[in-house]
Coordinates of C-alpha atoms and ligand atoms in Angstrom, one line a residue:
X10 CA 119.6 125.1 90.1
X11 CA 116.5 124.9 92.1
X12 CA 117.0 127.4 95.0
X13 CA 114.1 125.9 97.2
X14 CA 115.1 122.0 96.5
X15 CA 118.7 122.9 98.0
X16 CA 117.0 125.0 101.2
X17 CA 114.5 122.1 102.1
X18 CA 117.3 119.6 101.8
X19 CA 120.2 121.4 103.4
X20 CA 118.5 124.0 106.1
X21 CA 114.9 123.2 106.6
X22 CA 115.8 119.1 107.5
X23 CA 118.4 119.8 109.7
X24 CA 116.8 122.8 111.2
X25 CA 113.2 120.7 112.0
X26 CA 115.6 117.7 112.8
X27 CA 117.8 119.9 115.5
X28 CA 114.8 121.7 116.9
X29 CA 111.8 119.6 116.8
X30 CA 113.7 116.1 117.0
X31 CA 112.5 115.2 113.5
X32 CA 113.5 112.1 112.8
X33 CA 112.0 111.5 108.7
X34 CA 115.6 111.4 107.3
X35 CA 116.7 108.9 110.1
X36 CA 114.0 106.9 109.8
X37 CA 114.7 107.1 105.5
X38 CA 118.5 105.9 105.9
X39 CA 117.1 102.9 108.2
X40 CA 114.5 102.4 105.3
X41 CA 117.3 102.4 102.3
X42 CA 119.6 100.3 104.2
X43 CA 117.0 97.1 105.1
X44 CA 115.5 97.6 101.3
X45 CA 118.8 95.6 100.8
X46 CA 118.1 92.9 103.1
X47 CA 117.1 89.4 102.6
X48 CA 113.8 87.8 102.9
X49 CA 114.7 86.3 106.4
X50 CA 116.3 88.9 107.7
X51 CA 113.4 91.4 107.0
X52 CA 110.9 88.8 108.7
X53 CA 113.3 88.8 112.0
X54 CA 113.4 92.8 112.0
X55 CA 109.5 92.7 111.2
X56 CA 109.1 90.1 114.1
X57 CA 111.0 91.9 116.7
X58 CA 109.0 94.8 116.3
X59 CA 105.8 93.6 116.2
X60 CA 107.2 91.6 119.4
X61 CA 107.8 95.4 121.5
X62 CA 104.4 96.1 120.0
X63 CA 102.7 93.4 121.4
X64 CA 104.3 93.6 125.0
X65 CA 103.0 97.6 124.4
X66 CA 99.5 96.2 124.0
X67 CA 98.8 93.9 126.6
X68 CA 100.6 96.3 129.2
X69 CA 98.9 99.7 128.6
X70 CA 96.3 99.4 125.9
X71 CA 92.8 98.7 127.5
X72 CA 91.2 96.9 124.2
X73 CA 94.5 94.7 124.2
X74 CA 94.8 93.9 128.3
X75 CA 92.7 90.8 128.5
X76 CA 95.2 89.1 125.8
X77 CA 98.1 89.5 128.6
X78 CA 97.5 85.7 129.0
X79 CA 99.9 85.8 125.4
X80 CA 102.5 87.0 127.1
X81 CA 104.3 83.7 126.9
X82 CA 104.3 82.9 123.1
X83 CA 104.4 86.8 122.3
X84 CA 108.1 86.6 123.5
X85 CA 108.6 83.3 121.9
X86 CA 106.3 83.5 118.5
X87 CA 104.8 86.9 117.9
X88 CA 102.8 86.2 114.7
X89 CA 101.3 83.1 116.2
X90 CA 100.4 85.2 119.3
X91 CA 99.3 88.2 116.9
X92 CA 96.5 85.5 115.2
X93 CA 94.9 84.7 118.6
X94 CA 93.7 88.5 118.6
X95 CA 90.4 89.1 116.6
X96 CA 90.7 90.6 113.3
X97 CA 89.3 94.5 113.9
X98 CA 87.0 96.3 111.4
X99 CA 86.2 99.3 111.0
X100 CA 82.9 99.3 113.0
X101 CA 84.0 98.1 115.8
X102 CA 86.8 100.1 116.0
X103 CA 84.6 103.1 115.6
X104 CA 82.5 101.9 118.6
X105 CA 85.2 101.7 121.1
X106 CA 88.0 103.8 119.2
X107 CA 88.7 104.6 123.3
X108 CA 90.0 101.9 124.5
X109 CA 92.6 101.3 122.1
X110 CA 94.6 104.6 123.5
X111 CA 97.7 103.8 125.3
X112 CA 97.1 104.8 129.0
X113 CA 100.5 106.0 128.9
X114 CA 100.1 108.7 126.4
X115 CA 99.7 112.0 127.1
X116 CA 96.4 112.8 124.8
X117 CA 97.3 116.9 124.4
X118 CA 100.2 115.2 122.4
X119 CA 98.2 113.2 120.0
X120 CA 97.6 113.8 116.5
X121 CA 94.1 113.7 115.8
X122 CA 93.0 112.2 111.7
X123 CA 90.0 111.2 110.1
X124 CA 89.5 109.0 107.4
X125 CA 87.1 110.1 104.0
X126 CA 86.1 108.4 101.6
X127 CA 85.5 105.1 100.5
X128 CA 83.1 103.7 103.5
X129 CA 81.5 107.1 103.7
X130 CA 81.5 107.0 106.7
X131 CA 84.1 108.9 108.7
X132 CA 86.5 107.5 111.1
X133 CA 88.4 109.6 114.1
X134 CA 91.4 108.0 115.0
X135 CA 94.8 109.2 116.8
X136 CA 98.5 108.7 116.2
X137 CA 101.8 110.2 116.8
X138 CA 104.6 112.2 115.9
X139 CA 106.9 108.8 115.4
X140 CA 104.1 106.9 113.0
X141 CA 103.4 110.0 110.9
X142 CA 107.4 110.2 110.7
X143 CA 107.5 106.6 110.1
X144 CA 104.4 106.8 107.4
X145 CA 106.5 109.8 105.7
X146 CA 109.6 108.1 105.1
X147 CA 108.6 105.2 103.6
X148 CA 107.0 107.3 101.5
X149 CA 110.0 109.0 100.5
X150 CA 111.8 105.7 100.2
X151 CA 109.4 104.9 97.6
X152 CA 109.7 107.8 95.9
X153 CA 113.4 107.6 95.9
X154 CA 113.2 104.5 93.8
X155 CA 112.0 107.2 91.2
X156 CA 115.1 109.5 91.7
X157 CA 112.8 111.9 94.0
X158 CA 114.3 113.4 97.4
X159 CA 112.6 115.5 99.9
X160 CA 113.4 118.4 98.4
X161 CA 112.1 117.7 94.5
X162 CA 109.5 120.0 93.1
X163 CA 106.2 118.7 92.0
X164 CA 102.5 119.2 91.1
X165 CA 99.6 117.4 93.0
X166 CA 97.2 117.1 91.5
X167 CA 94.1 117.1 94.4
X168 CA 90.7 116.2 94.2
X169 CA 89.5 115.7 98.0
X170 CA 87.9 118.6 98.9
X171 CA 88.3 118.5 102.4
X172 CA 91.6 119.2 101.9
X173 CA 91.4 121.9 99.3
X174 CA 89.4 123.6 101.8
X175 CA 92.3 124.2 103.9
X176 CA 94.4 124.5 100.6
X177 CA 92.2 127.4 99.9
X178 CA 94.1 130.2 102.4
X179 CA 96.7 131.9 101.4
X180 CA 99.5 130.7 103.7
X181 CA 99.0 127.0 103.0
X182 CA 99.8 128.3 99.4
X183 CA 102.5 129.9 100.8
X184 CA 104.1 127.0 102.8
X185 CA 103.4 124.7 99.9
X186 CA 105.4 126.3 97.7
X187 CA 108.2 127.0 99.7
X188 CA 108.2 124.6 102.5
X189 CA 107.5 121.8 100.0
X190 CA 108.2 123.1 97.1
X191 CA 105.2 122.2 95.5
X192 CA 102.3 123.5 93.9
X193 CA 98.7 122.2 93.7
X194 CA 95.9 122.2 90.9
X195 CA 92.2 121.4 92.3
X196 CA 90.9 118.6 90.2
X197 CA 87.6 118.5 91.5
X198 CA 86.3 120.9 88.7
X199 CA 88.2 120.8 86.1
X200 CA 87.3 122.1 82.2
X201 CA 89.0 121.6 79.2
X202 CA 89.4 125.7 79.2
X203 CA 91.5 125.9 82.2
X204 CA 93.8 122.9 81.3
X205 CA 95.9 125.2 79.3
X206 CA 96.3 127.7 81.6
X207 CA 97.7 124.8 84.5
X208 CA 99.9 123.7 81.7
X209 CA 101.3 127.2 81.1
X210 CA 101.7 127.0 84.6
X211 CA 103.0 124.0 84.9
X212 CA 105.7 124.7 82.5
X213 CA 106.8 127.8 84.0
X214 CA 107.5 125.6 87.5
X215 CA 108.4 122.7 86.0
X216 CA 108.4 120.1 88.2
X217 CA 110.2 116.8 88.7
X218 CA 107.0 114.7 89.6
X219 CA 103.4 114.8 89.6
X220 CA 101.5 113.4 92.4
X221 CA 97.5 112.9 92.7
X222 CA 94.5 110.9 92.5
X223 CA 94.4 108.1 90.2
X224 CA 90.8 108.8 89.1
X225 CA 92.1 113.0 89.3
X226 CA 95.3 112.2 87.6
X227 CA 93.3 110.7 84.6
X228 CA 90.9 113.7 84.0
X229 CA 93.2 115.5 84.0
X230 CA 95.0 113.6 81.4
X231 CA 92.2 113.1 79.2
X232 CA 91.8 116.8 79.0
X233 CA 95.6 117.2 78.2
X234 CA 94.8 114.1 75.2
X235 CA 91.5 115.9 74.0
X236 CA 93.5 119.6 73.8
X237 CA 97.1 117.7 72.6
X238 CA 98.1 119.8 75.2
X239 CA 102.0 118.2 75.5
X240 CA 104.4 119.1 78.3
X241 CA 108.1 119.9 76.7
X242 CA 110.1 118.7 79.9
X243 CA 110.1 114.5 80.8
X244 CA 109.0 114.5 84.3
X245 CA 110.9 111.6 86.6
X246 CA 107.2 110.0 87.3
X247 CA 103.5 110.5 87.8
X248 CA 102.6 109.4 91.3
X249 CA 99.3 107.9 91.4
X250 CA 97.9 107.6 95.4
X251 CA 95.0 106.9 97.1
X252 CA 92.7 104.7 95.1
X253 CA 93.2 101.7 92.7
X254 CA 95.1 102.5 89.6
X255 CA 93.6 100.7 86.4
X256 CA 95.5 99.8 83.4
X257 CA 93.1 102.2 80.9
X258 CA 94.5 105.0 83.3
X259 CA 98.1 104.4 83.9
X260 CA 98.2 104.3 79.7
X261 CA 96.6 107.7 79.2
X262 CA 98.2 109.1 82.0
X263 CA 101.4 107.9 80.6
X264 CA 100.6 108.9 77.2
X265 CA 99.4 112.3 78.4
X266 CA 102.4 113.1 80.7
X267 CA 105.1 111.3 78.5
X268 CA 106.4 109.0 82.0
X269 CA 106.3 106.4 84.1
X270 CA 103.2 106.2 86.5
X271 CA 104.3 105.0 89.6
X272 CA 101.6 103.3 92.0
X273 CA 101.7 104.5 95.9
X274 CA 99.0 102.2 98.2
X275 CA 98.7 103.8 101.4
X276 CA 95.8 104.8 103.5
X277 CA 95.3 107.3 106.3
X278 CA 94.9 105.5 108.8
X279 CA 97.6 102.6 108.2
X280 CA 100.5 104.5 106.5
X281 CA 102.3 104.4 102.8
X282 CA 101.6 100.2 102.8
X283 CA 103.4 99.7 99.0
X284 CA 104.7 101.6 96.3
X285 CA 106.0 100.9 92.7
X286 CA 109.6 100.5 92.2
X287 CA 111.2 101.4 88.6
X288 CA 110.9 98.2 87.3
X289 CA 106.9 97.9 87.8
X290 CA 106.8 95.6 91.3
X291 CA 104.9 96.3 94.0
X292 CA 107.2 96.4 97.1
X293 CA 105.4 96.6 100.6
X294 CA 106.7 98.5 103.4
X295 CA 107.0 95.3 105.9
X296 CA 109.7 97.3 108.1
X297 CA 106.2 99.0 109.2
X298 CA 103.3 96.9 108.7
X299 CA 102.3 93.0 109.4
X300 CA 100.3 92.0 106.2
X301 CA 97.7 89.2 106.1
X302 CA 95.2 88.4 103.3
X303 CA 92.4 86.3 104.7
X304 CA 89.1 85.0 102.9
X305 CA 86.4 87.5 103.8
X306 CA 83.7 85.3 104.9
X307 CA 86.1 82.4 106.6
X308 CA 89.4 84.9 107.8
X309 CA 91.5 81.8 107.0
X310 CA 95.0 82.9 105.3
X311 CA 94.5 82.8 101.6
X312 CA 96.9 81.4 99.3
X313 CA 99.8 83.8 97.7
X314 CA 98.5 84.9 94.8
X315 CA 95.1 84.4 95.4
X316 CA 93.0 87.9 96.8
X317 CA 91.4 88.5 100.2
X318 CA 90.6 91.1 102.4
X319 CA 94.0 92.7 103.9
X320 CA 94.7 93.2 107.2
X321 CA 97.5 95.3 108.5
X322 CA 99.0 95.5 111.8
X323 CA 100.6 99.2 112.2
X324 CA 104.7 98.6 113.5
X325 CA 104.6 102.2 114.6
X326 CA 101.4 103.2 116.5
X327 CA 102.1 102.7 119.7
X328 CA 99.7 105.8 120.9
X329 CA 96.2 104.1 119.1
X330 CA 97.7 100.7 118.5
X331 CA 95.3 98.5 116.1
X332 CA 96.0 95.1 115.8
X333 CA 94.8 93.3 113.1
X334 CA 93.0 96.1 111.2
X335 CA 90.6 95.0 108.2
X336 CA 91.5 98.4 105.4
X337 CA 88.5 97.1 103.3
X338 CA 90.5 96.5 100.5
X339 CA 91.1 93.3 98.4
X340 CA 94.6 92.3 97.7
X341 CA 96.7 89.8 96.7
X342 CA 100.5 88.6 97.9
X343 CA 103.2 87.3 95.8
X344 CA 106.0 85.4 96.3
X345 CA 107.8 86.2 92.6
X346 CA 111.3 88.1 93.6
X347 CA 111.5 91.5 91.8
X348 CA 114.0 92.3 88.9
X349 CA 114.9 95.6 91.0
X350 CA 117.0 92.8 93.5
X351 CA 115.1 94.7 96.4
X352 CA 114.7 92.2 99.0
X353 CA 110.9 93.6 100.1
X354 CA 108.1 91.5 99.4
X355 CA 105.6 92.1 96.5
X356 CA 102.0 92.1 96.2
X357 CA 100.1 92.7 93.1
X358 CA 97.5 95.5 92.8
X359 CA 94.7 96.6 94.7
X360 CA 91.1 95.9 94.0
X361 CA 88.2 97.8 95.2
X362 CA 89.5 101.5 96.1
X363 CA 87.8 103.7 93.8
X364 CA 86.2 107.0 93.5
X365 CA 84.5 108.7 89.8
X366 CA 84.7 111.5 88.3
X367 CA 81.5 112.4 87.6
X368 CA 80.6 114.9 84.4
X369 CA 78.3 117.9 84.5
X370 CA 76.0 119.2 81.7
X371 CA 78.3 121.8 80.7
X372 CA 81.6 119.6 80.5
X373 CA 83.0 120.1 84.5
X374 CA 84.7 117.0 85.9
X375 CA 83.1 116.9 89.6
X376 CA 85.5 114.4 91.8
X377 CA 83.5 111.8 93.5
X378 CA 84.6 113.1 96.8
X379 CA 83.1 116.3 97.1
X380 CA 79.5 114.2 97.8
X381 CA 81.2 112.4 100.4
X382 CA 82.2 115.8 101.9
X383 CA 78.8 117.0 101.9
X384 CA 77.6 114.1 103.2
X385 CA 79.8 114.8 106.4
X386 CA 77.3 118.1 107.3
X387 CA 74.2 116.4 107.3
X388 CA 73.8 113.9 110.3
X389 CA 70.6 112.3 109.0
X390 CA 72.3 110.7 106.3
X391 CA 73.8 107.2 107.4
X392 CA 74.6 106.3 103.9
X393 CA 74.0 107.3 100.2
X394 CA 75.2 106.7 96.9
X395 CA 74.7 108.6 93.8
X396 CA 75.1 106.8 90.0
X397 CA 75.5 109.0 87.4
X398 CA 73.9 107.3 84.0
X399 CA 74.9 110.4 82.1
X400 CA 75.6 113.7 82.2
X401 CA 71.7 114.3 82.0
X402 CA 70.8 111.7 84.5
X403 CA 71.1 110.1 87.6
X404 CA 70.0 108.4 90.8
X405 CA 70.6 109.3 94.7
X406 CA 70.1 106.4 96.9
X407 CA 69.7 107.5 100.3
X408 CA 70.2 105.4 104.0
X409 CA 68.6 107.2 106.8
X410 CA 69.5 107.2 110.1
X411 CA 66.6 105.4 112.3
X412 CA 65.5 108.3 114.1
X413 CA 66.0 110.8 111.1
X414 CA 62.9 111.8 108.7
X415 CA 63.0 112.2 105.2
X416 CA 62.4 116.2 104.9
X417 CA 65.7 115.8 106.5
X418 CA 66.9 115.1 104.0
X419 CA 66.3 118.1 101.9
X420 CA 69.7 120.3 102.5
X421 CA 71.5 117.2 101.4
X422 CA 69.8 116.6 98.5
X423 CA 69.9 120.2 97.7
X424 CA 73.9 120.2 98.3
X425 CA 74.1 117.0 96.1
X426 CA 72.0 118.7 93.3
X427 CA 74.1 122.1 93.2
X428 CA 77.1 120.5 92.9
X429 CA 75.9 118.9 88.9
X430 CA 73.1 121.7 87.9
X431 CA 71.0 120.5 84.9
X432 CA 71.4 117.0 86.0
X433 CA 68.3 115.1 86.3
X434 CA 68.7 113.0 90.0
X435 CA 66.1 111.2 90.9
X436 CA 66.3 111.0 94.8
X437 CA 65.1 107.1 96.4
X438 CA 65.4 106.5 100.5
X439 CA 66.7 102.7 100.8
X440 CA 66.8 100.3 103.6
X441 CA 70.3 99.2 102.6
X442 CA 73.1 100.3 99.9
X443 CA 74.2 96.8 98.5
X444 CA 78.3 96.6 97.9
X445 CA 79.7 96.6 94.9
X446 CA 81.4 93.8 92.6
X447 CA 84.6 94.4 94.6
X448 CA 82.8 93.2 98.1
X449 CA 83.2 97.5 98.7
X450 CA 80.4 100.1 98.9
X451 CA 81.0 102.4 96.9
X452 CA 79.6 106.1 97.1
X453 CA 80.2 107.4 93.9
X454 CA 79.5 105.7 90.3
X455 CA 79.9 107.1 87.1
X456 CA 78.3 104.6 84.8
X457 CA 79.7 105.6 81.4
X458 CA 82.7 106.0 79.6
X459 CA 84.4 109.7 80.6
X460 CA 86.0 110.1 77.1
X461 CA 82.8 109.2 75.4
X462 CA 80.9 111.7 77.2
X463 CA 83.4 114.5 76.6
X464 CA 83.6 113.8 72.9
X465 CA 79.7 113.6 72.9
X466 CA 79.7 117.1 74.8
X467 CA 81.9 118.4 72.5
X468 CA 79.7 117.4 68.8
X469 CA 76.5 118.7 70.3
Ligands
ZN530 ZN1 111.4 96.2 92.5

């Protein structure tokens, strides 16, 4: 029996839930009941809400006050109200991230976030108790679908930096493993070495799930393949979050970790927006988000099936409402019904979220992210990307702010060039950082194959 499963589940929910007013569980029943409902009458719970929403705009939310002429077909048509408002990027949210906090909040009580990654450009943004509580069930709704509760002991598997940095102290360890019951292995440098000794240690925890990176998940698979390093427990799934999930990964992490892989699609700063049922479909969380795909150059709705830029309306954020929000991902809606009999609507997978794993000299897998983190700590950098053509090459394209000069640039570059010694990077200043086949800048490129390079490594 799993002592700490049985303590989260039965003392530490009701204990947060009695003293701090938690509400996850509540918020998980309301989640596994309207899973059952029907197309309809999830559209009518969806519109209500985004109805109260709405109203909380125009009333208290400076960026949202001169649409309080809507008022009218808000009560009467909320979605044809909620396409009279402009769609939102991220820029100019960013530039007047202000005026989208409720008036009536008090700020002390905010919860204050910022978004890594993919833009490389940070983001600060604010939300609440409730939306995180909201964001966190669905979650576990999700993961429910995979036999997981609250309480179920896993493995993440990390590669963002900025989190292992706080993952780095003792008492997050601490409340990790008993809080969460959880343990984490850093996948930002990882070697084939030390893959037996996490799978030693994996087996002595043994947990129900696994839960990473897609691009972490996979090294870390490759290295189980290349060592026939074989786990002798079936976990219930490997969770794969935070970036798209490609079919070469979800078979070697399948093969690897003998399970299912399980797709999550959420982002920070719009919540757990889909996850993977058992039977492979694509459910999204519409109790807590308003989806729209539009064409990226026209914003016209594109046709089910076909992809667009998404745009999601947070249910929940009444604190920092954003209405409209463009992710900067491509997806796709469908209208096929899932064999699961789950009434929530599918989409199909997500295009253009990715960070690589890039390969040192000396065989460490370095996650993309940690160049985004030290990108953070050097203000003359507006933008950079580094391709990696090999493990003895690559290029560092850098954007400099306007009033920033190039020895500026030195720290950065150093930073960049510790983090892959031996490396040959050629360093090149650049008006502008041209997006990628997906319509997405991306950071981080790693332009060959990962298993070729390690087999390579491993014949020289
Ligand atoms: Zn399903």
């Amino acid at each position: 029996m799993d002592l700490v499963k049985v303590f989260i589940e039965n003392i530490l929910y009701p204990v947060m839930e009695k003293k701090n007013g938690n509400r996850i569980r509540k918020y998980l029943t309301e989640l596994t009941s309207s899973q059952q409902m029907t197309i309809q009458a999830l559209n009518e719970l969806q519109t209500e809400k985004l109805k109260a929403l709405l109203l909380e705009c125009i009333a208290n939310v400076p960026a949202y006050r001169p649409y309080a002429y809507l008022k009218d077909e808000i009560e009467t048509n909320p979605i044809s109200a909620l396409k009279k408002i402009p769609i939102l990027d991220k820029d100019r949210f960013r530039d007047t991230s202000e005026n989208f906090i409720n008036d009536t909040v008090d700020k002390s009580s905010l919860i204050s976030n910022i978004t890594g990654g993919s833009t490389g450009q940070p983001l600060n943004f604010y939300m609440d108790r409730r939306t995180v509580e909201h964001y966190e069930a669905a979650r576990w709704r999700g993961l429910s679908w995979s036999g997981i509760t609250p309480g179920s002991r896993s493995v993440m598997i990390w590669g963002n930096p900025i989190e292992l940095d706080s993952m780095k102290q003792k008492s997050y360890h601490l409340k990790e493993r008993w809080l969460k019951n959880r343990i984490i292995i850093p996948a930002y440098s990882l070697k084939s070495d030390s893959i037996i000794n996490y799978i030693n240690r994996i087996e002595r925890f043994k947990p129900e799930y696994f839960y990473g990176y897609a691009s972490a998940l996979h090294a870390f698979a490759i290295l189980m393949l290349k060592e026939k390093a074989r786990l002798s427990f079936v976990p219930k799934a490997v969770v794969s979050t935070a970036e798209t999930l490609h079919d070469f990964q979800r078979e070697a992490i399948e093969s690897a970790f003998g399970c299912r892989v399980v797709n999550e699609y959420g982002a920070r700063d719009a919540g757990i927006l889909a996850f993977e049922c058992e039977h492979g479909g694509m459910h999204i969380t519409v109790e807590n988000a308003v989806f729209e795909v539009v064409d990226p150059i026209t914003s016209e709705d594109q046709p089910i099936g076909e992809n667009g830029a998404l745009i999601v309306t947070d249910l929940n954020n009444f604190s920092m409402p954003r209405l409209r929000y463009k992710l900067g991902d491509s997806i796709a809606l469908s209208d096929k019904a899932c064999t699961c009999g789950r009434g929530l609507p599918l989409m199909d997978n997500v295009v253009g979220r990715e960070d690589d794993v890039f390969l040192t000299i000396d065989g460490k897998l370095v996650h993309g992210h940690v160049f985004s983190h030290i990108a953070r700590s050097h203000n003359p950098i507006s933008k950079f990307q580094i391709r990696q053509h090999s493990p003895q090459s690559a290029c560092l394209h850098i954007v400099l702010h306007s009033d920033s000069a190039v020895s500026e640039a030195d720290a950065f570059i150093r930073n960049i060039k510790d983090v892959l010694p031996g490396t040959d990077i050629s360093v090149s200043f650049v008006d502008e950082i041209p997006a990628g086949k997906s319509g997405k800048y991306r950071y981080a490129i790693r332009e060959f194959d990962l298993e070729q390079g390690l087999k390579e490594m491993h014949t020289v």
